[in-house]
Tab-separated table of C-alpha atoms and ligand atoms in Angstrom:
chain	number	residue	atom	x	y	z
A	9	UNK	CA	0.000	0.000	0.000
A	10	UNK	CA	1.008	3.606	-0.437
A	11	UNK	CA	3.300	5.156	2.125
A	12	UNK	CA	4.343	8.770	1.946
A	13	UNK	CA	7.844	8.016	0.700
A	14	UNK	CA	7.348	10.706	-1.949
A	15	UNK	CA	4.598	13.305	-1.560
A	16	UNK	CA	2.514	14.353	-4.567
A	17	UNK	CA	0.931	17.553	-3.281
A	18	UNK	CA	1.824	19.679	-6.298
A	19	UNK	CA	2.026	18.236	-9.812
A	20	UNK	CA	2.903	20.892	-12.392
A	21	UNK	CA	2.217	20.576	-16.120
A	22	UNK	CA	4.925	22.038	-18.300
A	23	UNK	CA	4.468	22.238	-22.067
A	24	UNK	CA	7.370	20.249	-23.571
A	25	UNK	CA	7.734	22.987	-26.169
A	26	UNK	CA	8.724	25.760	-23.713
A	27	UNK	CA	12.482	25.829	-22.943
A	28	UNK	CA	12.147	28.666	-20.417
A	29	UNK	CA	9.519	26.804	-18.383
A	30	UNK	CA	11.511	23.558	-18.565
A	31	UNK	CA	14.537	25.350	-17.156
A	32	UNK	CA	12.591	27.259	-14.529
A	33	UNK	CA	11.029	24.061	-13.173
A	34	UNK	CA	14.420	22.832	-11.925
A	35	UNK	CA	14.095	25.383	-9.124
A	36	UNK	CA	10.360	25.227	-8.388
A	37	UNK	CA	9.056	23.695	-5.149
A	38	UNK	CA	6.916	21.051	-6.847
A	39	UNK	CA	6.656	17.416	-5.840
A	40	UNK	CA	6.181	16.238	-9.411
A	41	UNK	CA	6.337	17.558	-12.963
A	42	UNK	CA	4.250	16.424	-15.921
A	43	UNK	CA	6.280	17.213	-19.019
A	44	UNK	CA	3.547	17.499	-21.621
A	45	UNK	CA	3.671	16.521	-25.268
A	46	UNK	CA	-0.107	16.178	-25.636
A	47	UNK	CA	-2.681	18.955	-25.359
A	48	UNK	CA	-0.347	21.788	-24.271
A	49	UNK	CA	1.662	21.384	-27.495
A	50	UNK	CA	0.273	22.353	-30.903
A	51	UNK	CA	0.572	19.922	-33.850
A	52	UNK	CA	3.245	22.119	-35.499
A	53	UNK	CA	5.392	21.925	-32.374
A	54	UNK	CA	4.977	18.225	-31.566
A	55	UNK	CA	8.188	16.913	-33.109
A	56	UNK	CA	10.349	19.802	-31.899
A	57	UNK	CA	8.943	19.463	-28.352
A	58	UNK	CA	9.655	15.721	-28.346
A	59	UNK	CA	13.316	16.313	-29.268
A	60	UNK	CA	13.684	19.163	-26.768
A	61	UNK	CA	12.176	17.073	-23.997
A	62	UNK	CA	14.286	13.994	-24.720
A	63	UNK	CA	17.442	16.142	-24.531
A	64	UNK	CA	16.268	18.010	-21.433
A	65	UNK	CA	15.364	14.854	-19.511
A	66	UNK	CA	18.765	13.366	-20.221
A	67	UNK	CA	20.741	16.465	-19.290
A	68	UNK	CA	18.855	18.541	-16.716
A	69	UNK	CA	18.728	17.906	-12.978
A	70	UNK	CA	15.220	17.942	-11.496
A	71	UNK	CA	16.401	16.735	-8.096
A	72	UNK	CA	13.821	14.799	-6.111
A	73	UNK	CA	10.931	16.014	-8.271
A	74	UNK	CA	9.089	13.087	-9.816
A	75	UNK	CA	9.485	13.209	-13.612
A	76	UNK	CA	6.335	12.178	-15.450
A	77	UNK	CA	5.991	12.515	-19.232
A	78	UNK	CA	2.605	12.812	-20.891
A	79	UNK	CA	2.952	11.390	-24.386
A	80	UNK	CA	0.403	11.623	-27.187
A	81	UNK	CA	-2.050	8.733	-27.511
A	82	UNK	CA	-1.165	5.753	-29.704
A	83	UNK	CA	-4.098	6.621	-31.972
A	84	UNK	CA	-2.171	9.706	-33.125
A	85	UNK	CA	0.813	9.910	-35.464
A	86	UNK	CA	3.094	10.966	-32.568
A	87	UNK	CA	2.435	8.553	-29.691
A	88	UNK	CA	4.780	5.662	-30.524
A	89	UNK	CA	7.724	7.924	-31.413
A	90	UNK	CA	7.117	10.028	-28.274
A	91	UNK	CA	7.456	6.915	-26.153
A	92	UNK	CA	10.676	5.761	-27.822
A	93	UNK	CA	12.249	9.226	-27.495
A	94	UNK	CA	11.396	9.941	-23.860
A	95	UNK	CA	11.485	6.456	-22.311
A	96	UNK	CA	15.173	6.202	-23.159
A	97	UNK	CA	15.774	8.985	-20.609
A	98	UNK	CA	14.286	6.735	-17.888
A	99	UNK	CA	11.515	9.016	-16.543
A	100	UNK	CA	9.756	8.030	-13.313
A	101	UNK	CA	6.506	7.513	-15.193
A	102	UNK	CA	4.801	7.768	-18.560
A	103	UNK	CA	1.352	9.383	-18.399
A	104	UNK	CA	-1.008	8.016	-21.021
A	105	UNK	CA	-3.865	10.328	-22.073
A	106	UNK	CA	-7.502	9.302	-22.567
A	107	UNK	CA	-7.100	5.805	-21.129
A	108	UNK	CA	-10.244	3.742	-21.737
A	109	UNK	CA	-9.342	0.270	-20.478
A	110	UNK	CA	-6.830	-1.971	-18.761
A	111	UNK	CA	-5.823	-3.182	-22.225
A	112	UNK	CA	-4.610	0.352	-23.111
A	113	UNK	CA	-2.232	0.170	-20.149
A	114	UNK	CA	-1.148	-3.396	-20.931
A	115	UNK	CA	-0.145	-2.287	-24.435
A	116	UNK	CA	2.002	0.529	-23.056
A	117	UNK	CA	3.502	-1.751	-20.389
A	118	UNK	CA	4.530	-4.219	-23.069
A	119	UNK	CA	6.202	-1.462	-25.078
A	120	UNK	CA	8.087	-0.308	-21.961
A	121	UNK	CA	9.223	-3.899	-21.361
A	122	UNK	CA	11.151	-3.638	-24.625
A	123	UNK	CA	13.087	-0.504	-23.598
A	124	UNK	CA	16.034	-1.322	-21.325
A	125	UNK	CA	16.352	2.169	-19.822
A	126	UNK	CA	12.649	2.114	-18.880
A	127	UNK	CA	12.991	-0.886	-16.592
A	128	UNK	CA	11.808	1.113	-13.559
A	129	UNK	CA	9.438	3.478	-15.374
A	130	UNK	CA	5.882	3.304	-14.021
A	131	UNK	CA	2.624	4.185	-15.776
A	132	UNK	CA	0.185	6.929	-14.832
A	133	UNK	CA	-3.236	7.154	-16.495
A	134	UNK	CA	-5.238	10.236	-17.452
A	135	UNK	CA	-8.755	9.513	-16.210
A	136	UNK	CA	-10.788	11.752	-18.484
A	137	UNK	CA	-13.166	9.746	-20.655
A	138	UNK	CA	-16.543	8.297	-19.621
A	139	UNK	CA	-15.405	4.802	-20.638
A	140	UNK	CA	-12.167	5.165	-18.705
A	141	UNK	CA	-13.996	6.216	-15.560
A	142	UNK	CA	-16.357	3.234	-15.857
A	143	UNK	CA	-13.290	0.965	-16.212
A	144	UNK	CA	-11.302	2.611	-13.397
A	145	UNK	CA	-10.898	-0.600	-11.375
A	146	UNK	CA	-9.358	-2.642	-14.209
A	147	UNK	CA	-7.146	0.289	-15.242
A	148	UNK	CA	-5.841	0.656	-11.675
A	149	UNK	CA	-5.013	-3.059	-11.548
A	150	UNK	CA	-3.103	-3.092	-14.881
A	151	UNK	CA	0.685	-3.715	-15.097
A	152	UNK	CA	3.150	-0.988	-14.021
A	153	UNK	CA	0.311	1.264	-12.803
A	154	UNK	CA	1.322	3.825	-10.188
A	155	UNK	CA	-0.986	6.819	-10.493
A	156	UNK	CA	-4.235	8.352	-11.710
A	157	UNK	CA	-4.482	11.960	-12.894
A	158	UNK	CA	-7.999	13.365	-13.224
A	159	UNK	CA	-8.490	15.140	-16.551
A	160	UNK	CA	-11.429	17.227	-15.474
A	161	UNK	CA	-11.521	19.518	-18.521
A	162	UNK	CA	-11.818	16.637	-20.989
A	163	UNK	CA	-14.286	14.879	-18.730
A	164	UNK	CA	-16.559	17.934	-18.515
A	165	UNK	CA	-16.476	18.163	-22.300
A	166	UNK	CA	-17.506	14.526	-22.786
A	167	UNK	CA	-20.117	14.575	-20.009
A	168	UNK	CA	-21.437	17.917	-21.301
A	169	UNK	CA	-21.430	18.987	-17.667
A	170	UNK	CA	-20.569	22.193	-15.844
A	171	UNK	CA	-19.047	22.553	-12.398
A	172	UNK	CA	-17.508	20.186	-9.847
A	173	UNK	CA	-20.768	18.900	-8.407
A	174	UNK	CA	-21.597	17.173	-11.690
A	175	UNK	CA	-18.236	15.402	-11.589
A	176	UNK	CA	-18.330	13.960	-8.093
A	177	UNK	CA	-19.270	10.410	-9.070
A	178	UNK	CA	-16.382	10.282	-11.541
A	179	UNK	CA	-13.890	11.674	-9.035
A	180	UNK	CA	-14.990	9.232	-6.377
A	181	UNK	CA	-14.915	6.209	-8.697
A	182	UNK	CA	-11.307	7.063	-9.515
A	183	UNK	CA	-10.421	7.475	-5.838
A	184	UNK	CA	-12.029	4.147	-4.970
A	185	UNK	CA	-10.155	2.334	-7.726
A	186	UNK	CA	-6.850	4.050	-6.910
A	187	UNK	CA	-7.059	3.321	-3.198
A	188	UNK	CA	-8.105	-0.285	-3.844
A	189	UNK	CA	-4.780	-0.781	-5.660
A	190	UNK	CA	-2.622	1.545	-3.547
A	191	UNK	CA	-2.093	4.069	-6.360
A	192	UNK	CA	-1.392	7.785	-6.215
A	193	UNK	CA	-4.487	9.837	-7.167
A	194	UNK	CA	-4.149	13.473	-8.232
A	195	UNK	CA	-7.021	15.911	-8.793
A	196	UNK	CA	-7.641	17.909	-11.988
A	197	UNK	CA	-6.450	21.448	-12.729
A	198	UNK	CA	-7.993	24.750	-11.638
A	199	UNK	CA	-8.187	26.762	-14.835
A	200	UNK	CA	-8.424	30.300	-13.403
A	201	UNK	CA	-4.759	30.401	-12.428
A	202	UNK	CA	-4.913	33.934	-11.023
A	203	UNK	CA	-7.789	33.152	-8.640
A	204	UNK	CA	-5.979	32.124	-5.449
A	205	UNK	CA	-9.056	31.850	-3.231
A	206	UNK	CA	-10.838	29.667	-5.776
A	207	UNK	CA	-7.788	27.421	-6.069
A	208	UNK	CA	-7.447	27.107	-2.309
A	209	UNK	CA	-11.110	26.127	-1.947
A	210	UNK	CA	-10.883	23.503	-4.698
A	211	UNK	CA	-7.641	22.086	-3.238
A	212	UNK	CA	-9.314	21.784	0.165
A	213	UNK	CA	-12.265	19.983	-1.384
A	214	UNK	CA	-9.940	17.577	-3.189
A	215	UNK	CA	-7.909	16.971	-0.034
A	216	UNK	CA	-11.035	16.214	1.985
A	217	UNK	CA	-12.158	13.738	-0.687
A	218	UNK	CA	-8.836	11.909	-0.368
A	219	UNK	CA	-6.714	13.112	-3.297
A	220	UNK	CA	-2.929	13.184	-2.774
A	221	UNK	CA	-2.537	16.501	-4.528
A	222	UNK	CA	-3.547	18.729	-7.410
A	223	UNK	CA	-2.348	19.105	-10.966
A	224	UNK	CA	-1.267	22.691	-11.648
A	225	UNK	CA	-0.786	24.820	-14.742
A	226	UNK	CA	1.179	27.802	-13.407
A	227	UNK	CA	3.989	28.302	-10.856
A	228	UNK	CA	1.795	30.746	-8.909
A	229	UNK	CA	-0.398	27.775	-7.897
A	230	UNK	CA	2.371	25.713	-6.252
A	231	UNK	CA	2.521	27.207	-2.760
A	232	UNK	CA	-1.233	26.870	-2.238
A	233	UNK	CA	-1.318	23.188	-3.275
A	234	UNK	CA	1.699	22.362	-1.080
A	235	UNK	CA	0.080	24.115	1.833
A	236	UNK	CA	-3.386	22.597	1.529
A	237	UNK	CA	-2.271	19.011	0.785
A	238	UNK	CA	0.463	19.018	3.428
A	239	UNK	CA	-0.507	18.329	7.051
A	240	UNK	CA	-1.274	21.448	9.112
A	241	UNK	CA	0.254	22.123	12.545
A	242	UNK	CA	-3.123	21.360	14.113
A	243	UNK	CA	-3.326	17.986	12.312
A	244	UNK	CA	0.198	17.098	13.406
A	245	UNK	CA	-0.529	18.067	16.984
A	246	UNK	CA	-3.705	15.966	17.021
A	247	UNK	CA	-1.878	13.002	15.448
A	248	UNK	CA	0.831	13.079	18.122
A	249	UNK	CA	-1.721	13.364	20.918
A	250	UNK	CA	-3.813	10.510	19.469
A	251	UNK	CA	-0.800	8.212	19.369
A	252	UNK	CA	0.193	9.150	22.926
A	253	UNK	CA	-3.359	8.695	24.226
A	254	UNK	CA	-3.683	5.293	22.572
A	255	UNK	CA	-0.326	4.125	23.920
A	256	UNK	CA	-1.345	5.178	27.395
A	257	UNK	CA	-4.679	3.384	27.090
A	258	UNK	CA	-2.897	0.245	25.941
A	259	UNK	CA	-0.495	0.438	28.885
A	260	UNK	CA	-3.572	0.508	31.089
A	261	UNK	CA	-4.953	-2.580	29.371
A	262	UNK	CA	-7.570	-0.698	27.282
A	263	UNK	CA	-8.128	-1.147	23.540
A	264	UNK	CA	-9.714	2.270	23.052
A	265	UNK	CA	-8.614	5.717	24.233
A	266	UNK	CA	-10.659	8.889	24.614
A	267	UNK	CA	-9.170	12.207	23.499
A	268	UNK	CA	-10.981	15.570	23.394
A	269	UNK	CA	-14.244	13.687	23.954
A	270	UNK	CA	-13.723	11.364	20.943
A	271	UNK	CA	-12.674	7.747	20.756
A	272	UNK	CA	-9.241	6.808	19.436
A	273	UNK	CA	-8.902	3.250	18.105
A	274	UNK	CA	-6.022	1.546	16.336
A	275	UNK	CA	-7.363	2.700	12.951
A	276	UNK	CA	-7.088	6.335	14.094
A	277	UNK	CA	-3.532	5.603	15.146
A	278	UNK	CA	-2.788	4.259	11.657
A	279	UNK	CA	-4.107	7.526	10.109
A	280	UNK	CA	-2.115	9.557	12.646
A	281	UNK	CA	1.056	7.659	11.754
A	282	UNK	CA	0.426	8.236	8.048
A	283	UNK	CA	0.152	11.988	8.674
A	284	UNK	CA	3.400	12.040	10.660
A	285	UNK	CA	5.177	10.007	7.957
A	286	UNK	CA	3.907	12.452	5.322
A	287	UNK	CA	5.258	15.398	7.336
A	288	UNK	CA	8.594	13.647	7.652
A	289	UNK	CA	8.773	12.988	3.914
A	290	UNK	CA	7.954	16.655	3.202
A	291	UNK	CA	10.583	17.871	5.685
A	292	UNK	CA	13.096	15.567	3.994
A	293	UNK	CA	12.192	17.066	0.572
A	294	UNK	CA	12.442	20.635	1.789
A	295	UNK	CA	15.520	19.986	3.933
B	4	COA	N1	5.714	25.524	-15.737
B	4	COA	C1	6.880	26.179	-15.497
B	4	COA	N2	7.033	27.503	-15.666
B	4	COA	C2	5.970	28.172	-16.094
B	4	COA	C3	4.724	27.561	-16.360
B	4	COA	C4	4.625	26.184	-16.161
B	4	COA	N3	3.480	25.533	-16.405
B	4	COA	N4	3.852	28.509	-16.757
B	4	COA	C5	4.511	29.672	-16.736
B	4	COA	N5	5.785	29.472	-16.347
B	4	COA	C6	6.831	30.476	-16.161
B	4	COA	C7	7.037	31.337	-17.383
B	4	COA	O1	8.039	30.744	-18.201
B	4	COA	C8	7.494	32.620	-16.775
B	4	COA	O2	8.859	32.485	-16.417
B	4	COA	P1	9.834	33.769	-16.387
B	4	COA	O3	9.041	34.923	-15.875
B	4	COA	O4	10.910	33.364	-15.450
B	4	COA	O5	10.257	33.915	-17.789
B	4	COA	C9	6.746	32.710	-15.466
B	4	COA	O6	6.389	31.352	-15.141
B	4	COA	C10	5.519	33.558	-15.493
B	4	COA	O7	4.663	33.122	-16.532
B	4	COA	P2	3.407	33.993	-17.014
B	4	COA	O8	3.882	35.070	-17.919
B	4	COA	O9	2.630	34.388	-15.817
B	4	COA	O10	2.568	32.915	-17.771
B	4	COA	P3	2.239	32.910	-19.319
B	4	COA	O11	1.237	33.967	-19.580
B	4	COA	O12	3.509	32.919	-20.092
B	4	COA	O13	1.575	31.477	-19.513
B	4	COA	C11	0.012	29.724	-19.370
B	4	COA	C12	0.356	31.150	-18.935
B	4	COA	C13	-1.255	29.255	-18.674
B	4	COA	C14	-0.171	29.681	-20.892
B	4	COA	C15	1.206	28.816	-18.974
B	4	COA	O14	1.332	28.915	-17.598
B	4	COA	C16	1.107	27.389	-19.417
B	4	COA	O15	1.410	27.057	-20.566
B	4	COA	N6	0.743	26.465	-18.511
B	4	COA	C17	0.710	25.064	-18.755
B	4	COA	C18	-0.521	24.678	-19.556
B	4	COA	C19	-0.578	23.192	-19.723
B	4	COA	O16	0.412	22.502	-19.587
B	4	COA	N7	-1.760	22.663	-20.062
B	4	COA	C20	-1.947	21.253	-20.220
B	4	COA	C21	-2.574	20.616	-19.058
B	4	COA	S1	-4.126	21.289	-18.591
B	5	MG	MG1	-6.932	15.803	-21.463
């Protein structure tokens, strides 16, 4: 199951065609980067972006930031060549757009099996089509799977829906499937990248639903996502007190403790330990 070895609070998209943004990202406080060759890159720029990205991933140092590359789908003229070019740089994961089934992932996994440098490369899936959402469980269980990324803009288009409320079933199906398989699960983007209050509110909603973090489109969004998806001082304090209260109860021969008028059982202790481990992993990153 997932531990917090590597947090995924902030996951920034960078168009593979933008050298300045690619360079800038080496110093940004993000947990993960999605280097994009798909929708952020126009058809005219696809081949140039692929070459730029392959060179950048081989040469540049992104430190502890997780390196995820979103290739074009295999139903386009670019997908297969994208994979060959970027997988040779051994990214942490390949993100496949518009995944509809477990078979889509199995095909990609088989292609990765044939690339020596990609031995440890995982697969992340864009969850953004109605069929993909309905098949979330089999997609999560497919080979090499490590993470789901919600593609809320594409999903809204296909559902013909407006607003987050209309998307809740889809978001929750993805969370259920991801948690059942111990995958990372990252929420969709907030399009109005200058609206800080709106972003903060949507991050908080995603955090409360259970997402690990949020995909971002602009550096100005990073600090808010890191803040909201990281444990607060109050949460850390409560976690420490829950663990202490439970240990004391156990020493007194009790299986349940009471803290601030609420019961603390071993399952609460497990959540408290997860929060402390997450804080430790974040401190390690920022140290
Ligand atoms: N990653 C890294 N750096 C980025 C960035 C990103 N996603 N977006 C902007 N920057 C950098 C710019 O290079 C610029 O750097 P500089 O000032 O040091 O030269 C700085 O941040 C400020 O950029 P700004 O001028 O405010 O943004 P913009 O108007 O140039 O671009 C967007 C705005 C939305 C077009 C741009 O942020 C973007 O392309 N985002 C990613 C979109 C994407 O990937 N979509 C696909 C998934 S939904
Ligand atoms: Mg999409």
